[in-house]
Amino acid sequence: MGDRVLPVDVSTVQERVYLEVQAALHQGRFMPGEAVTIRSLAQAVGTSPMPIRGAIQRLVAEKALVQLPNRTFRVAPFDLDIHAEQTRIRCAVEGFAAYRAAIRAPAGLVDELRDANGTMRGAVAAGDTDGVLDANRQFHFALYRGAESSQLTEMITQFWLRSGPFIAMALRTPESRTMFEAGTRLHDRIIDAIGKQDPDGARFALALDIRAAAAWFRRRYRSEQSDPGEGSPAA
Amino acid sequence: MGDRVLPVDVSTVQERVYLEVQAALHQGRFMPGEAVTIRSLAQAVGTSPMPIRGAIQRLVAEKALVQLPNRTFRVAPFDLDIHAEQTRIRCAVEGFAAYRAAIRAPAGLVDELRDANGTMRGAVAAGDTDGVLDANRQFHFALYRGAESSQLTEMITQFWLRSGPFIAMALRTPESRTMFEAGTRLHDRIIDAIGKQDPDGARFALALDIRAAAAWFRRRYRSEQSDPGEGSPAA
DNA sequence: AAGCATCGTGATCACAGATCACAAATCTGG
DNA sequence: CCAGATTTGTGATCTGTGATCACGATGCTT
């Protein structure tokens, strides 16, 4: 019978709401600091306030949203100081995951990383920014799964949840192409270090990758701030 | 806010199970007369028996499934006598809907029918049987919606729910191509009658369409019965 | 013919979600 | 600046859904 009917989605409305809002945040569809209300979200996704509550509480716990003293919710705030701090933390945490992945080097990891990086190259060549971001994410999380620590992966996911401003910048900036091309070369260095089971090399190359993307973002961000056009952050 | 998050699916597990099983029946993935159990369906779609019960009860009410005196369920039985009776009823009911559609002739109906028929032509030319069946369905239900009677459309839907043997035959028989090509020409006649607001012409052309497909099916069915290979019905 | 397995269904319980009401905070107009 | 209106988050209630368990009936196997 299993070949005649497909599995059905048994997730709850709250889970689906959570995934939709999480994706919107991650893709930078909300501005940092923007107010988010239970009733407006409920209206937008077509449910009652109840499932929105649970989803929003979870996103607050994950620090993608913040709840103010007057109990209203906003998208987590953002500025270059916050960004610099996040970059330092990411280098430490994700660098450690890369270090561990190089030590454990489970079977198939190098092939999986090469595949994801190859897909990313193809997407860059095609000018497909959505595809680039997706492949980049595939690459990084394949690497972090290689560390074989679900706690680490969860922690890293929460930081990625707050990369909305970067994602939005990449999507509206054609010049992101050269930044991503450079990123695929840094990915090559990470793969090489994993292949040689060189943990320090993996950590170092991973940190270069994160810092290069952060530097690109900072330059673009400052440029947009000094020349305010559309898309400037609210906070 | 509505442009930043998409509506979320708020259907219940039972509703989704119903749609999946209904689609499987309609696409002929089950043999007429085949036994269907609550526990095996639950395992296949990945739920507990509860939502399967509700879905199956609904399909029994719609006569896509039957419940035997010992309370077990089977796919509705099928033979050429049943098929002939269904064809007569379809000509009467769907013919009446076409008649009404020609009288009401709501704005945009003719264009919508032409579009669907054009899509069907393209799919026939491409040898895309799934696309052909989908476009055929689009055409017919656009026509029936033109009758502006939800009761009629519901009734017609139930008959279409029992076209699994025809769908399955079309999908496994390459010669269905010429039958569908002829179908698009009969669709042209229906469109012409709707355009001229000729109800008798619409009804007549619609009945020709149904009968032609039924005749094709009958010949293929008899051929398979007298030369039993794979795909012969169980009942 | 007896025992075992399978089937549909009834019952129970927990959870999810719709809806309503209320208190607190904010906003607007005078 | 204040009062009234509106908006917001949250608590409470109720209903429906779905997981789980048990039982009786039926069918199958030995």
Short mmCIF file of C-alpha atoms (C1' of nucleotides) in Angstrom, two decimals:
data_model
loop_
_atom_site.label_atom_id
_atom_site.label_comp_id
_atom_site.label_asym_id
_atom_site.label_seq_id
_atom_site.Cartn_x
_atom_site.Cartn_y
_atom_site.Cartn_z
CA MET A 1 0.00 0.00 0.00
CA GLY A 2 2.95 2.26 0.68
CA ASP A 3 3.61 2.72 -3.00
CA ARG A 4 0.12 3.89 -3.79
CA VAL A 5 -0.30 6.77 -1.35
CA LEU A 6 2.28 9.27 -0.20
CA PRO A 7 2.96 10.26 3.39
CA VAL A 8 0.81 13.17 4.52
CA ASP A 9 2.10 16.23 6.34
CA VAL A 10 1.13 15.74 10.00
CA SER A 11 2.72 18.93 11.31
CA THR A 12 0.55 21.31 13.36
CA VAL A 13 -0.59 24.74 12.21
CA GLN A 14 1.72 26.25 14.82
CA GLU A 15 4.70 24.38 13.37
CA ARG A 16 3.90 25.54 9.88
CA VAL A 17 3.44 29.12 11.05
CA TYR A 18 6.79 28.91 12.82
CA LEU A 19 8.52 27.69 9.65
CA GLU A 20 6.93 30.40 7.50
CA VAL A 21 7.84 33.25 9.87
CA GLN A 22 11.30 31.82 10.46
CA ALA A 23 11.89 31.71 6.71
CA ALA A 24 10.64 35.28 6.33
CA LEU A 25 13.02 36.46 9.05
CA HIS A 26 15.92 34.52 7.65
CA GLN A 27 15.33 35.90 4.17
CA GLY A 28 15.31 39.43 5.47
CA ARG A 29 11.70 40.08 4.54
CA PHE A 30 11.31 41.92 7.86
CA MET A 31 13.37 44.95 8.77
CA PRO A 32 15.40 44.74 11.98
CA GLY A 33 13.43 46.42 14.74
CA GLU A 34 10.16 46.19 12.86
CA ALA A 35 7.11 45.64 15.04
CA VAL A 36 5.38 42.31 14.62
CA THR A 37 1.94 41.67 16.13
CA ILE A 38 0.04 38.50 16.78
CA ARG A 39 -3.12 39.72 15.11
CA SER A 40 -1.45 41.01 11.97
CA LEU A 41 0.53 37.80 11.50
CA ALA A 42 -2.61 35.76 12.12
CA GLN A 43 -4.40 37.72 9.42
CA ALA A 44 -1.53 37.37 6.98
CA VAL A 45 -1.13 33.60 7.32
CA GLY A 46 -4.86 32.96 7.71
CA THR A 47 -5.14 31.51 11.21
CA SER A 48 -6.38 32.55 14.63
CA PRO A 49 -4.00 34.13 17.21
CA MET A 50 -3.37 30.87 19.09
CA PRO A 51 -0.88 29.17 16.79
CA ILE A 52 0.85 32.51 16.23
CA ARG A 53 1.50 32.81 19.96
CA GLY A 54 3.33 29.54 20.19
CA ALA A 55 5.36 30.25 17.07
CA ILE A 56 6.32 33.73 18.23
CA GLN A 57 7.31 32.51 21.70
CA ARG A 58 9.65 30.03 20.08
CA LEU A 59 11.21 32.70 17.87
CA VAL A 60 11.70 34.93 20.92
CA ALA A 61 13.42 32.02 22.67
CA GLU A 62 15.66 31.67 19.62
CA LYS A 63 16.34 35.43 19.70
CA ALA A 64 15.10 36.03 16.20
CA LEU A 65 12.41 38.22 17.75
CA VAL A 66 12.53 40.25 20.93
CA GLN A 67 9.74 41.06 23.36
CA LEU A 68 9.81 44.58 24.77
CA PRO A 69 8.94 45.52 28.39
CA ASN A 70 5.45 46.49 27.19
CA ARG A 71 5.13 42.93 25.88
CA THR A 72 4.97 43.79 22.18
CA PHE A 73 7.25 41.98 19.74
CA ARG A 74 9.85 43.27 17.31
CA VAL A 75 12.33 41.78 14.91
CA ALA A 76 15.69 41.53 16.65
CA PRO A 77 17.51 44.88 16.33
CA PHE A 78 20.58 45.23 14.23
CA ASP A 79 23.56 47.51 13.78
CA LEU A 80 27.20 47.10 12.91
CA ASP A 81 28.24 46.66 16.52
CA ILE A 82 25.80 43.77 16.90
CA HIS A 83 27.02 42.42 13.59
CA ALA A 84 30.68 42.57 14.66
CA GLU A 85 29.87 40.73 17.87
CA GLN A 86 27.93 38.10 16.00
CA THR A 87 30.83 37.64 13.60
CA ARG A 88 33.26 37.05 16.46
CA ILE A 89 30.93 34.53 18.05
CA ARG A 90 30.31 32.75 14.75
CA CYS A 91 34.04 32.43 14.11
CA ALA A 92 34.45 30.86 17.54
CA VAL A 93 31.46 28.51 17.43
CA GLU A 94 31.37 27.59 13.76
CA GLY A 95 35.15 27.49 13.72
CA PHE A 96 34.99 24.92 16.51
CA ALA A 97 32.46 22.90 14.55
CA ALA A 98 34.78 22.90 11.53
CA TYR A 99 37.67 21.88 13.82
CA ARG A 100 35.61 18.95 15.12
CA ALA A 101 34.46 18.00 11.62
CA ALA A 102 38.09 17.77 10.48
CA ILE A 103 38.87 15.47 13.40
CA ARG A 104 35.84 13.22 12.96
CA ALA A 105 35.79 13.42 9.14
CA PRO A 106 32.87 11.01 8.71
CA ALA A 107 32.67 9.01 5.49
CA GLY A 108 31.19 10.88 2.57
CA LEU A 109 31.61 14.33 4.12
CA VAL A 110 34.22 15.52 1.63
CA ASP A 111 32.08 14.39 -1.32
CA GLU A 112 29.03 16.06 0.12
CA LEU A 113 30.94 19.32 0.64
CA ARG A 114 32.32 19.18 -2.92
CA ASP A 115 28.82 18.61 -4.30
CA ALA A 116 27.35 21.54 -2.40
CA ASN A 117 30.23 23.81 -3.40
CA GLY A 118 29.90 22.74 -7.02
CA THR A 119 26.20 23.54 -6.93
CA MET A 120 27.05 26.93 -5.45
CA ARG A 121 29.53 27.60 -8.30
CA GLY A 122 26.92 26.72 -10.86
CA ALA A 123 24.39 29.03 -9.24
CA VAL A 124 26.90 31.89 -9.09
CA ALA A 125 27.67 31.42 -12.80
CA ALA A 126 23.96 31.45 -13.56
CA GLY A 127 23.36 34.60 -11.54
CA ASP A 128 20.88 32.68 -9.39
CA THR A 129 21.25 34.37 -6.00
CA ASP A 130 18.55 32.29 -4.32
CA GLY A 131 20.31 29.16 -5.49
CA VAL A 132 23.65 30.50 -4.29
CA LEU A 133 22.31 31.19 -0.80
CA ASP A 134 20.65 27.79 -0.64
CA ALA A 135 23.80 25.95 -1.75
CA ASN A 136 25.91 27.98 0.66
CA ARG A 137 23.62 26.95 3.47
CA GLN A 138 23.75 23.31 2.31
CA PHE A 139 27.54 23.46 2.38
CA HIS A 140 27.81 24.98 5.83
CA PHE A 141 25.31 22.71 7.48
CA ALA A 142 26.77 19.60 5.90
CA LEU A 143 30.07 20.71 7.44
CA TYR A 144 28.50 21.33 10.85
CA ARG A 145 26.69 18.00 10.80
CA GLY A 146 30.15 16.53 10.25
CA ALA A 147 30.99 17.72 13.75
CA GLU A 148 28.40 15.23 14.99
CA SER A 149 27.06 17.43 17.74
CA SER A 150 23.39 18.31 17.56
CA GLN A 151 23.84 20.90 20.33
CA LEU A 152 26.39 22.73 18.20
CA THR A 153 24.21 22.56 15.12
CA GLU A 154 21.25 23.97 17.00
CA MET A 155 23.29 26.83 18.36
CA ILE A 156 24.64 27.61 14.91
CA THR A 157 21.15 27.52 13.44
CA GLN A 158 20.09 30.28 15.79
CA PHE A 159 22.85 32.57 14.51
CA TRP A 160 21.91 31.80 10.93
CA LEU A 161 18.35 32.69 11.84
CA ARG A 162 19.61 36.21 12.41
CA SER A 163 21.34 36.62 9.06
CA GLY A 164 18.28 38.27 7.52
CA PRO A 165 20.03 41.61 6.88
CA PHE A 166 22.88 39.81 5.09
CA ILE A 167 20.50 37.68 3.02
CA ALA A 168 18.45 40.72 2.04
CA MET A 169 21.61 42.64 1.10
CA ALA A 170 22.86 39.75 -1.05
CA LEU A 171 19.52 39.46 -2.82
CA ARG A 172 19.35 43.15 -3.75
CA THR A 173 23.02 43.62 -4.62
CA PRO A 174 24.26 42.22 -7.94
CA GLU A 175 27.85 42.78 -6.82
CA SER A 176 27.35 39.95 -4.32
CA ARG A 177 28.41 37.66 -7.14
CA THR A 178 32.13 38.31 -6.75
CA MET A 179 31.80 37.91 -2.98
CA PHE A 180 30.21 34.50 -3.46
CA GLU A 181 32.78 33.48 -6.06
CA ALA A 182 35.49 34.20 -3.52
CA GLY A 183 33.43 32.27 -1.00
CA THR A 184 33.50 29.12 -3.11
CA ARG A 185 37.33 29.31 -3.20
CA LEU A 186 37.43 29.58 0.59
CA HIS A 187 35.08 26.60 0.68
CA ASP A 188 37.68 24.72 -1.38
CA ARG A 189 40.23 25.45 1.33
CA ILE A 190 37.85 24.16 3.99
CA ILE A 191 37.26 20.98 2.00
CA ASP A 192 40.99 20.52 1.55
CA ALA A 193 41.58 20.84 5.28
CA ILE A 194 38.81 18.35 6.05
CA GLY A 195 40.28 15.96 3.49
CA LYS A 196 43.70 16.19 5.17
CA GLN A 197 42.08 15.97 8.62
CA ASP A 198 43.71 19.28 9.47
CA PRO A 199 41.53 20.79 12.23
CA ASP A 200 43.47 24.04 12.60
CA GLY A 201 43.41 24.56 8.87
CA ALA A 202 39.66 23.92 8.75
CA ARG A 203 39.01 26.38 11.56
CA PHE A 204 41.20 29.01 9.98
CA ALA A 205 39.66 28.72 6.52
CA LEU A 206 36.14 28.75 7.99
CA ALA A 207 36.94 31.95 9.89
CA LEU A 208 38.31 33.53 6.70
CA ASP A 209 35.07 32.64 4.94
CA ILE A 210 32.91 34.21 7.66
CA ARG A 211 35.09 37.32 7.94
CA ALA A 212 35.23 37.88 4.19
CA ALA A 213 31.45 37.80 3.90
CA ALA A 214 31.12 40.02 6.98
CA ALA A 215 33.57 42.57 5.57
CA TRP A 216 31.69 42.68 2.28
CA PHE A 217 28.46 43.20 4.14
CA ARG A 218 29.91 45.94 6.34
CA ARG A 219 31.12 47.92 3.33
CA ARG A 220 27.78 47.65 1.60
CA TYR A 221 25.89 48.49 4.80
CA ARG A 222 27.94 51.62 5.45
CA SER A 223 27.48 52.67 1.84
CA GLU A 224 23.73 52.36 2.14
CA GLN A 225 23.68 54.19 5.45
CA SER A 226 25.59 57.20 4.09
CA ASP A 227 23.45 57.26 0.97
CA PRO A 228 19.98 56.44 2.30
CA GLY A 229 17.82 54.98 -0.37
CA GLU A 230 15.25 52.25 -0.12
CA GLY A 231 16.09 49.29 2.06
CA SER A 232 17.87 51.10 4.88
CA PRO A 233 17.28 49.45 8.24
CA ALA A 234 14.75 51.03 10.58
CA ALA A 235 16.54 50.62 13.86
CA MET B 1 2.43 42.39 6.62
CA GLY B 2 0.48 40.31 4.15
CA ASP B 3 3.19 40.62 1.54
CA ARG B 4 5.90 39.33 3.82
CA VAL B 5 4.50 36.00 4.92
CA LEU B 6 2.44 33.58 2.90
CA PRO B 7 -0.79 31.95 4.02
CA VAL B 8 -0.23 28.71 5.87
CA ASP B 9 -2.09 25.47 5.20
CA VAL B 10 -4.66 25.17 8.00
CA SER B 11 -6.28 21.98 6.79
CA THR B 12 -6.55 19.05 9.21
CA VAL B 13 -4.65 15.79 8.89
CA GLN B 14 -7.95 14.11 8.03
CA GLU B 15 -8.54 16.54 5.18
CA ARG B 16 -5.07 15.97 3.80
CA VAL B 17 -5.48 12.22 4.07
CA TYR B 18 -8.79 12.50 2.25
CA LEU B 19 -7.19 14.47 -0.60
CA GLU B 20 -4.30 12.03 -0.94
CA VAL B 21 -6.51 8.94 -1.05
CA GLN B 22 -9.00 10.66 -3.33
CA ALA B 23 -6.19 11.53 -5.74
CA ALA B 24 -4.89 7.96 -5.62
CA LEU B 25 -8.34 6.60 -6.43
CA HIS B 26 -8.90 9.12 -9.18
CA GLN B 27 -5.56 8.34 -10.76
CA GLY B 28 -6.32 4.66 -10.81
CA ARG B 29 -3.54 3.74 -8.41
CA PHE B 30 -5.94 1.30 -6.74
CA MET B 31 -7.58 -1.57 -8.60
CA PRO B 32 -11.37 -1.71 -8.59
CA GLY B 33 -12.44 -4.12 -5.86
CA GLU B 34 -9.11 -3.91 -4.07
CA ALA B 35 -9.30 -4.17 -0.28
CA VAL B 36 -8.32 -1.05 1.63
CA THR B 37 -7.75 -1.14 5.39
CA ILE B 38 -7.56 1.61 7.96
CA ARG B 39 -4.34 0.36 9.49
CA SER B 40 -2.50 -0.11 6.21
CA LEU B 41 -3.47 3.34 4.98
CA ALA B 42 -2.46 4.83 8.32
CA GLN B 43 0.94 3.22 8.02
CA ALA B 44 1.38 4.34 4.44
CA VAL B 45 0.53 8.01 5.03
CA GLY B 46 2.17 8.11 8.47
CA THR B 47 -0.73 8.82 10.81
CA SER B 48 -2.82 7.01 13.40
CA PRO B 49 -6.11 5.30 12.43
CA MET B 50 -8.31 8.21 13.55
CA PRO B 51 -7.91 10.60 10.62
CA ILE B 52 -8.09 7.64 8.20
CA ARG B 53 -11.51 6.73 9.55
CA GLY B 54 -12.99 10.10 8.79
CA ALA B 55 -11.44 10.23 5.34
CA ILE B 56 -12.63 6.74 4.45
CA GLN B 57 -16.16 7.41 5.68
CA ARG B 58 -16.28 10.43 3.40
CA LEU B 59 -15.07 8.42 0.41
CA VAL B 60 -17.69 5.77 1.13
CA ALA B 61 -20.34 8.48 1.22
CA GLU B 62 -19.04 9.65 -2.16
CA LYS B 63 -19.16 6.07 -3.47
CA ALA B 64 -15.50 5.98 -4.36
CA LEU B 65 -15.14 3.22 -1.77
CA VAL B 66 -17.66 0.65 -0.62
CA GLN B 67 -18.08 -0.97 2.78
CA LEU B 68 -18.96 -4.67 2.74
CA PRO B 69 -21.40 -6.39 5.15
CA ASN B 70 -18.40 -7.51 7.23
CA ARG B 71 -17.46 -3.84 7.54
CA THR B 72 -14.22 -3.99 5.57
CA PHE B 73 -13.62 -1.48 2.78
CA ARG B 74 -12.89 -1.94 -0.90
CA VAL B 75 -12.41 0.26 -3.91
CA ALA B 76 -15.72 0.60 -5.74
CA PRO B 77 -16.14 -2.36 -8.08
CA PHE B 78 -16.04 -1.91 -11.80
CA ASP B 79 -17.13 -3.66 -14.98
CA LEU B 80 -18.42 -2.61 -18.37
CA ASP B 81 -22.05 -2.65 -17.25
CA ILE B 82 -21.23 -0.21 -14.46
CA HIS B 83 -19.22 1.83 -16.94
CA ALA B 84 -22.10 1.99 -19.43
CA GLU B 85 -24.48 3.13 -16.72
CA GLN B 86 -22.03 5.77 -15.55
CA THR B 87 -21.64 6.99 -19.14
CA ARG B 88 -25.40 7.40 -19.53
CA ILE B 89 -25.65 9.31 -16.28
CA ARG B 90 -22.68 11.50 -17.13
CA CYS B 91 -24.19 12.42 -20.50
CA ALA B 92 -27.38 13.46 -18.75
CA VAL B 93 -25.83 15.37 -15.85
CA GLU B 94 -22.78 16.87 -17.51
CA GLY B 95 -24.80 17.49 -20.63
CA PHE B 96 -27.23 19.49 -18.55
CA ALA B 97 -24.36 21.47 -17.06
CA ALA B 98 -23.09 22.28 -20.57
CA TYR B 99 -26.61 23.29 -21.56
CA ARG B 100 -26.80 25.67 -18.59
CA ALA B 101 -23.31 27.02 -19.27
CA ALA B 102 -24.33 27.92 -22.82
CA ILE B 103 -27.35 29.79 -21.51
CA ARG B 104 -25.50 31.68 -18.77
CA ALA B 105 -22.27 32.07 -20.74
CA PRO B 106 -20.48 34.10 -18.06
CA ALA B 107 -17.85 36.56 -19.20
CA GLY B 108 -14.45 35.04 -19.82
CA LEU B 109 -15.74 31.47 -20.04
CA VAL B 110 -14.97 31.05 -23.74
CA ASP B 111 -11.43 32.37 -23.26
CA GLU B 112 -10.87 30.10 -20.30
CA LEU B 113 -12.10 27.08 -22.27
CA ARG B 114 -9.88 27.98 -25.23
CA ASP B 115 -6.88 28.32 -22.93
CA ALA B 116 -7.46 24.95 -21.30
CA ASN B 117 -8.02 23.26 -24.67
CA GLY B 118 -4.89 24.88 -26.07
CA THR B 119 -2.92 23.60 -23.09
CA MET B 120 -4.37 20.15 -23.70
CA ARG B 121 -3.28 20.29 -27.37
CA GLY B 122 0.22 21.22 -26.38
CA ALA B 123 0.41 18.39 -23.87
CA VAL B 124 -0.87 15.88 -26.45
CA ALA B 125 1.78 17.04 -28.91
CA ALA B 126 4.43 16.67 -26.22
CA GLY B 127 3.28 13.18 -25.31
CA ASP B 128 2.67 14.37 -21.74
CA THR B 129 -0.25 12.19 -20.63
CA ASP B 130 -0.34 13.61 -17.10
CA GLY B 131 -0.54 17.10 -18.56
CA VAL B 132 -3.26 16.01 -20.97
CA LEU B 133 -5.41 14.58 -18.19
CA ASP B 134 -4.89 17.67 -16.07
CA ALA B 135 -5.79 20.07 -18.90
CA ASN B 136 -8.82 17.94 -19.80
CA ARG B 137 -10.00 18.20 -16.23
CA GLN B 138 -9.35 21.96 -16.21
CA PHE B 139 -11.45 22.28 -19.36
CA HIS B 140 -14.38 20.28 -18.09
CA PHE B 141 -14.57 21.90 -14.70
CA ALA B 142 -14.25 25.39 -16.14
CA LEU B 143 -17.25 24.48 -18.29
CA TYR B 144 -19.22 23.09 -15.33
CA ARG B 145 -18.44 26.12 -13.21
CA GLY B 146 -19.93 28.11 -16.07
CA ALA B 147 -23.25 26.47 -15.22
CA GLU B 148 -23.06 28.37 -11.93
CA SER B 149 -24.50 25.59 -9.80
CA SER B 150 -22.33 24.27 -7.01
CA GLN B 151 -24.71 21.36 -6.48
CA LEU B 152 -24.18 20.24 -10.06
CA THR B 153 -20.43 20.63 -9.82
CA GLU B 154 -20.32 18.53 -6.65
CA MET B 155 -22.36 15.78 -8.23
CA ILE B 156 -20.15 15.77 -11.30
CA THR B 157 -17.04 15.65 -9.12
CA GLN B 158 -18.25 12.42 -7.57
CA PHE B 159 -18.48 10.76 -10.99
CA TRP B 160 -15.05 11.99 -11.90
CA LEU B 161 -13.82 10.48 -8.66
CA ARG B 162 -14.73 7.10 -10.13
CA SER B 163 -12.81 7.51 -13.36
CA GLY B 164 -9.74 5.75 -11.95
CA PRO B 165 -9.91 2.82 -14.40
CA PHE B 166 -10.07 5.25 -17.33
CA ILE B 167 -7.22 7.38 -16.01
CA ALA B 168 -5.06 4.33 -15.41
CA MET B 169 -5.83 3.01 -18.90
CA ALA B 170 -4.92 6.35 -20.48
CA LEU B 171 -1.64 6.48 -18.57
CA ARG B 172 -0.50 3.01 -19.62
CA THR B 173 -1.72 3.18 -23.23
CA PRO B 174 0.30 5.26 -25.71
CA GLU B 175 -2.55 5.00 -28.23
CA SER B 176 -4.56 7.27 -25.95
CA ARG B 177 -2.93 10.11 -27.85
CA THR B 178 -5.22 9.89 -30.85
CA MET B 179 -8.23 9.63 -28.56
CA PHE B 180 -7.22 12.84 -26.80
CA GLU B 181 -6.49 14.60 -30.09
CA ALA B 182 -10.04 13.80 -31.17
CA GLY B 183 -11.15 15.03 -27.75
CA THR B 184 -9.66 18.46 -28.31
CA ARG B 185 -11.62 18.78 -31.55
CA LEU B 186 -14.84 17.91 -29.73
CA HIS B 187 -13.86 20.51 -27.13
CA ASP B 188 -13.66 23.02 -30.00
CA ARG B 189 -17.25 22.20 -30.86
CA ILE B 190 -18.30 22.71 -27.24
CA ILE B 191 -16.52 26.07 -27.15
CA ASP B 192 -18.20 27.08 -30.41
CA ALA B 193 -21.62 26.24 -29.02
CA ILE B 194 -20.94 28.18 -25.82
CA GLY B 195 -19.76 31.12 -27.91
CA LYS B 196 -22.97 31.06 -29.92
CA GLN B 197 -25.02 30.52 -26.77
CA ASP B 198 -26.40 27.35 -28.31
CA PRO B 199 -27.43 25.14 -25.37
CA ASP B 200 -28.58 22.15 -27.43
CA GLY B 201 -25.36 22.27 -29.43
CA ALA B 202 -23.29 22.38 -26.25
CA ARG B 203 -25.13 19.44 -24.73
CA PHE B 204 -24.82 17.42 -27.91
CA ALA B 205 -21.10 18.08 -28.35
CA LEU B 206 -20.41 17.32 -24.68
CA ALA B 207 -22.22 13.97 -24.97
CA LEU B 208 -20.18 13.16 -28.11
CA ASP B 209 -17.01 13.90 -26.13
CA ILE B 210 -18.02 11.63 -23.24
CA ARG B 211 -19.21 8.82 -25.51
CA ALA B 212 -16.12 8.90 -27.69
CA ALA B 213 -13.83 8.54 -24.68
CA ALA B 214 -16.08 5.81 -23.26
CA ALA B 215 -16.03 3.87 -26.54
CA TRP B 216 -12.26 4.08 -26.70
CA PHE B 217 -12.05 2.84 -23.14
CA ARG B 218 -14.45 -0.03 -23.76
CA ARG B 219 -12.44 -1.32 -26.73
CA ARG B 220 -9.18 -1.20 -24.79
CA TYR B 221 -10.81 -2.78 -21.73
CA ARG B 222 -12.23 -5.70 -23.71
CA SER B 223 -8.91 -6.19 -25.41
CA GLU B 224 -7.13 -6.43 -22.07
CA GLN B 225 -9.76 -8.77 -20.69
CA SER B 226 -9.44 -11.25 -23.56
CA ASP B 227 -5.65 -11.07 -23.38
CA PRO B 228 -5.00 -10.96 -19.62
CA GLY B 229 -1.69 -9.35 -18.90
CA GLU B 230 -0.77 -7.05 -16.09
CA GLY B 231 -3.30 -4.43 -15.16
CA SER B 232 -6.44 -6.49 -15.44
CA PRO B 233 -9.04 -5.55 -12.83
CA ALA B 234 -9.37 -7.77 -9.76
CA ALA B 235 -13.13 -7.75 -9.43
"C1'" DA C 1 -13.09 -27.02 15.67
"C1'" DA C 2 -10.00 -24.24 18.22
"C1'" DG C 3 -6.68 -20.77 18.50
"C1'" DC C 4 -4.61 -16.83 16.57
"C1'" DA C 5 -4.47 -12.78 13.78
"C1'" DT C 6 -6.70 -9.02 11.64
"C1'" DC C 7 -10.25 -5.84 11.12
"C1'" DG C 8 -13.47 -1.90 12.37
"C1'" DT C 9 -15.18 0.65 16.05
"C1'" DG C 10 -15.97 2.56 20.77
"C1'" DA C 11 -13.93 4.98 24.47
"C1'" DT C 12 -10.64 7.85 26.78
"C1'" DC C 13 -7.46 11.37 27.12
"C1'" DA C 14 -4.40 14.98 25.69
"C1'" DC C 15 -3.50 18.56 22.67
"C1'" DA C 16 -4.43 22.18 19.33
"C1'" DG C 17 -6.92 25.98 17.80
"C1'" DA C 18 -11.06 29.13 17.50
"C1'" DT C 19 -13.28 32.49 20.09
"C1'" DC C 20 -14.27 35.72 23.72
"C1'" DA C 21 -13.11 38.78 27.41
"C1'" DC C 22 -10.06 41.64 30.05
"C1'" DA C 23 -6.24 44.52 31.55
"C1'" DA C 24 -2.51 47.36 30.10
"C1'" DA C 25 -0.43 50.39 26.93
"C1'" DT C 26 -0.61 53.52 23.15
"C1'" DC C 27 -2.59 56.85 20.21
"C1'" DT C 28 -5.49 60.66 18.95
"C1'" DG C 29 -8.28 64.61 19.38
"C1'" DG C 30 -9.82 68.38 22.05
"C1'" DC D 1 -2.26 67.46 29.20
"C1'" DC D 2 -6.16 64.51 29.71
"C1'" DA D 3 -9.89 61.55 28.41
"C1'" DG D 4 -11.65 58.35 25.36
"C1'" DA D 5 -10.85 55.08 21.81
"C1'" DT D 6 -8.07 51.67 19.84
"C1'" DT D 7 -4.67 48.19 19.86
"C1'" DT D 8 -2.03 44.76 22.02
"C1'" DG D 9 -0.88 40.43 24.65
"C1'" DT D 10 -2.75 37.07 27.55
"C1'" DG D 11 -6.04 34.14 30.24
"C1'" DA D 12 -9.98 31.28 29.98
"C1'" DT D 13 -13.37 28.37 27.85
"C1'" DC D 14 -15.01 25.32 24.59
"C1'" DT D 15 -14.85 22.35 20.61
"C1'" DG D 16 -12.65 19.41 17.40
"C1'" DT D 17 -8.87 16.45 16.22
"C1'" DG D 18 -5.86 12.75 16.76
"C1'" DA D 19 -3.08 9.24 19.45
"C1'" DT D 20 -3.74 5.24 21.98
"C1'" DC D 21 -5.95 1.30 24.01
"C1'" DA D 22 -9.38 -2.22 24.30
"C1'" DC D 23 -12.98 -5.15 22.59
"C1'" DG D 24 -16.00 -7.80 19.67
"C1'" DA D 25 -16.56 -9.82 15.18
"C1'" DT D 26 -14.63 -12.09 11.31
"C1'" DG D 27 -11.39 -14.69 8.81
"C1'" DC D 28 -7.48 -17.68 8.46
"C1'" DT D 29 -4.53 -21.45 9.74
"C1'" DT D 30 -3.43 -25.66 11.95
#
